[in-house]
XYZ file of C-alpha atoms in Angstrom:
308
model
C 132.573 95.663 169.298
C 130.988 92.223 169.631
C 132.092 89.219 167.634
C 128.784 89.112 165.648
C 129.127 92.774 164.588
C 132.690 92.143 163.441
C 131.599 89.178 161.360
C 128.752 91.239 159.822
C 131.087 94.088 158.813
C 133.588 91.639 157.357
C 130.852 90.021 155.298
C 129.660 93.432 153.990
C 133.179 94.417 153.049
C 133.735 91.146 151.219
C 130.423 91.586 149.327
C 131.349 95.117 148.323
C 134.727 93.929 147.103
C 133.128 91.132 145.070
C 130.586 93.571 143.620
C 133.341 95.938 142.537
C 135.270 93.034 141.077
C 132.197 91.776 139.178
C 131.393 95.254 137.935
C 134.970 95.717 136.774
C 134.892 92.335 135.058
C 131.626 93.140 133.260
C 132.970 96.516 132.206
C 136.156 94.910 130.938
C 134.180 92.281 129.042
C 131.932 94.944 127.555
C 134.837 97.113 126.528
C 136.653 94.092 125.171
C 133.591 93.084 123.156
C 133.212 96.606 121.815
C 136.858 96.643 120.943
C 136.577 93.350 119.099
C 133.431 94.609 117.338
C 135.272 97.711 116.258
C 138.181 95.631 115.097
C 135.921 93.239 113.136
C 133.609 95.962 111.874
C 135.167 96.729 108.453
C 135.778 93.097 107.548
C 132.266 92.129 108.655
C 130.761 94.887 106.530
C 132.803 93.757 103.539
C 131.704 90.173 104.047
C 128.049 91.235 104.334
C 128.380 93.334 101.183
C 129.787 90.336 99.309
C 126.917 88.109 100.467
C 124.351 90.741 99.481
C 125.957 91.136 96.072
C 125.935 87.372 95.504
C 122.258 87.177 96.515
C 121.309 90.072 94.227
C 123.239 88.626 91.280
C 121.704 85.195 91.875
C 118.182 86.624 91.951
C 118.875 88.784 88.915
C 120.250 85.844 86.964
C 117.358 83.534 87.742
C 114.425 85.968 87.813
C 115.113 89.346 86.256
C 117.193 88.206 83.289
C 114.582 85.699 81.962
C 111.842 88.269 82.468
C 113.759 90.890 80.515
C 114.473 88.292 77.822
C 110.824 87.361 77.260
C 109.717 91.013 77.273
C 112.448 91.821 74.742
C 111.491 88.817 72.608
C 107.791 89.713 72.670
C 108.555 93.203 71.402
C 111.196 92.126 68.867
C 108.859 92.838 65.956
C 107.098 95.835 67.501
C 104.106 96.458 69.715
C 101.670 95.705 66.878
C 103.048 92.183 66.473
C 102.791 91.691 70.252
C 99.155 92.804 70.289
C 98.375 90.681 67.253
C 99.758 87.545 68.907
C 98.036 87.925 72.296
C 94.687 88.790 70.666
C 94.741 86.030 68.072
C 91.971 83.440 68.156
C 94.324 80.675 69.270
C 95.829 82.755 72.078
C 92.475 83.961 73.405
C 91.028 80.456 73.277
C 94.004 78.997 75.165
C 93.917 81.772 77.755
C 90.190 81.287 78.304
C 90.641 77.541 78.749
C 93.497 78.138 81.216
C 91.334 80.393 83.385
C 88.395 77.968 83.285
C 90.520 74.961 84.241
C 92.367 76.882 86.947
C 89.139 78.245 88.428
C 87.474 74.825 88.339
C 90.427 73.075 89.953
C 90.702 75.794 92.596
C 87.020 75.556 93.475
C 87.066 71.754 93.760
C 90.319 71.668 95.729
C 89.034 74.366 98.069
C 85.892 72.411 98.967
C 87.547 69.011 99.305
C 90.705 70.507 100.780
C 88.683 71.992 103.632
C 87.041 68.629 104.258
C 90.340 66.741 104.246
C 92.041 69.311 106.480
C 89.121 69.107 108.925
C 89.304 65.315 109.077
C 93.089 65.252 109.511
C 93.029 67.831 112.311
C 89.870 67.000 114.254
C 89.528 63.229 113.875
C 91.781 60.419 115.076
C 91.407 57.165 113.133
C 93.399 54.272 111.741
C 95.119 55.203 108.485
C 95.262 58.906 109.279
C 99.026 59.029 108.716
C 98.634 57.235 105.393
C 96.116 59.806 104.163
C 98.313 62.606 105.469
C 101.203 61.226 103.433
C 99.117 60.723 100.294
C 98.178 64.406 100.364
C 101.790 65.279 99.504
C 101.982 62.850 96.586
C 101.643 65.610 93.923
C 104.835 67.142 95.347
C 106.746 63.891 94.877
C 105.257 62.599 91.614
C 106.272 64.232 88.333
C 103.334 65.937 86.539
C 104.194 63.928 83.429
C 103.800 60.700 85.408
C 100.499 62.018 86.786
C 99.258 62.528 83.232
C 100.421 59.045 82.272
C 98.499 57.585 85.238
C 95.341 59.267 83.972
C 95.897 57.649 80.572
C 96.262 54.255 82.269
C 92.955 54.836 84.045
C 90.896 56.501 81.313
C 92.734 55.734 78.073
C 91.511 53.487 75.272
C 92.241 50.333 77.290
C 92.172 51.984 80.720
C 90.900 50.394 83.885
C 87.961 52.786 84.173
C 87.303 53.366 80.480
C 84.252 51.078 80.359
C 82.612 53.167 83.092
C 83.233 56.491 81.357
C 82.098 55.062 78.018
C 78.874 53.805 79.609
C 78.298 57.318 80.943
C 79.163 58.876 77.598
C 82.079 60.846 79.032
C 85.416 61.201 77.271
C 88.219 61.941 79.735
C 91.585 61.615 78.013
C 92.314 64.159 75.253
C 89.286 66.161 76.398
C 88.443 68.835 78.966
C 87.677 66.398 81.836
C 91.180 64.982 81.563
C 92.718 68.465 81.723
C 90.605 69.290 84.771
C 91.554 66.052 86.556
C 95.244 66.635 85.864
C 95.033 70.210 87.133
C 93.161 69.108 90.254
C 95.794 66.480 91.029
C 98.841 68.716 90.741
C 97.258 71.523 92.825
C 95.637 69.316 95.489
C 97.889 69.829 98.556
C 97.972 73.612 98.880
C 94.629 74.321 100.563
C 95.059 71.333 102.880
C 98.579 72.269 103.943
C 97.695 75.920 104.557
C 94.393 75.349 106.365
C 95.406 72.425 108.615
C 97.966 74.336 110.783
C 95.579 77.264 111.233
C 92.653 74.974 112.025
C 94.692 73.156 114.656
C 95.024 76.463 116.536
C 91.245 77.008 116.693
C 89.818 76.050 120.082
C 87.052 73.424 119.642
C 85.371 74.809 122.770
C 84.134 77.771 120.722
C 82.403 75.425 118.298
C 80.961 73.391 121.187
C 79.605 76.588 122.722
C 77.943 77.481 119.425
C 76.337 74.017 119.271
C 75.130 74.438 122.851
C 73.472 77.740 121.930
C 71.507 75.977 119.180
C 73.643 76.716 116.107
C 73.597 74.168 113.302
C 76.882 72.645 112.046
C 76.751 74.896 108.982
C 76.117 78.006 111.087
C 78.936 77.039 113.437
C 81.353 76.619 110.554
C 80.280 79.851 108.847
C 80.284 82.102 111.926
C 82.922 80.496 114.184
C 85.380 78.307 112.267
C 85.624 80.089 108.913
C 86.493 83.542 110.335
C 89.335 81.928 112.289
C 90.873 80.181 109.268
C 89.952 82.634 106.504
C 93.450 84.035 105.887
C 95.054 80.599 105.742
C 92.282 79.456 103.417
C 92.709 82.429 101.085
C 96.466 81.880 101.042
C 95.952 78.246 100.054
C 93.427 79.228 97.379
C 95.902 81.711 95.885
C 98.657 79.090 95.770
C 96.279 76.579 94.185
C 95.225 78.983 91.446
C 98.826 80.008 90.733
C 99.919 76.378 90.444
C 96.991 75.526 88.179
C 97.669 78.419 85.800
C 101.279 77.403 85.206
C 100.792 73.642 84.786
C 102.088 72.062 81.579
C 103.496 68.555 82.201
C 100.349 66.611 83.104
C 98.174 68.720 80.801
C 100.529 68.109 77.874
C 100.156 64.341 78.301
C 96.369 64.121 78.692
C 95.085 67.008 76.557
C 96.417 66.269 73.083
C 97.055 69.993 72.596
C 94.381 70.519 69.948
C 94.301 74.215 69.050
C 91.125 76.031 70.203
C 89.849 72.839 71.868
C 92.277 71.410 74.423
C 95.185 73.838 74.220
C 95.951 75.861 77.351
C 98.199 78.920 77.504
C 101.258 76.906 78.469
C 100.614 74.516 75.579
C 100.182 77.527 73.283
C 103.679 78.638 74.289
C 105.025 75.116 73.712
C 103.440 74.904 70.252
C 104.585 78.412 69.305
C 108.170 77.542 70.106
C 107.844 74.340 68.100
C 106.468 76.373 65.161
C 109.268 78.953 65.536
C 106.708 81.607 66.420
C 108.965 83.171 69.032
C 107.049 86.434 69.277
C 103.826 84.558 70.063
C 105.542 82.378 72.661
C 107.172 85.347 74.354
C 104.009 87.418 74.202
C 101.925 84.756 75.951
C 104.751 84.287 78.463
C 104.592 87.997 79.295
C 100.834 87.744 79.864
C 101.230 84.727 82.170
C 104.142 86.403 83.958
C 102.027 89.497 84.603
C 99.234 87.292 85.959
C 101.722 85.418 88.137
C 103.028 88.720 89.493
C 99.523 89.790 90.476
C 98.898 86.413 92.095
C 102.205 86.767 93.961
C 101.085 90.103 95.384
C 97.819 88.518 96.557
C 99.692 85.553 98.062
C 102.072 87.806 99.998
C 99.143 89.843 101.306
C 97.314 86.745 102.546
C 100.560 85.316 103.947
C 101.140 88.461 105.962
C 97.587 88.431 107.301
C 97.914 84.734 108.171
C 101.089 85.373 110.175
C 99.450 88.295 111.964
C 96.490 86.164 112.996
């Protein structure tokens, strides 16, 4: 046997030995891990059960218990009293005003939210970060303070009152004030949901559409909008849900005049103040049912957004 053949066989034997050693080590580690898993299994399951129980109790205490309480309170005097409260003139008027204000704010924030999201994503300019930060101001500013700012601008001695008076428009303690307050508190949602989706759209597709002779509107309608539609619908749903449940800013600027400037949330506030607990709970049940339907729509759009 030559020296080279001897070295080759020695190397093969050493490799086989190392392979067996590695395999034995892996097997030992695997068995050891399984053993530890089996040893920790019961305690881990107990710990997980405790965490699940805490989570369920927490959710039940914060969500289910209040819901059961308002349903019970709305039916405290019978189903006829419930129906009488939700179909009263004051309740129907407040509910109608809530839907009108929420729809108007959603429409305006959708249009301008798309424009702002487009500018923040596609354009680079000085002050872009400032505008991007101002978009989140409704999250940081209390709705009550937002209503007070509107009074400072459009109140009796407001900075812009002389302009609105010259135009014959009353803002504070009127419908325009409610609409402005609702627009402000629900402003960020469309922007924050559309901007991340829009940033993933390749501008080359839009450039190709322009090259083929498409107008900017046609390009947006046939190329950009289909790509961002689920994010847009998700933002619209969040905007509408936020607008329906607003009370702080609306309470400050509306005056809460029954059948004129009283929304559903203000109807609940007034009913509690008048000790009309059945009416307050009944309207709360109606708004809760609407919120539940909106939540289903939001989750559907959220799922479609994540899929696309």
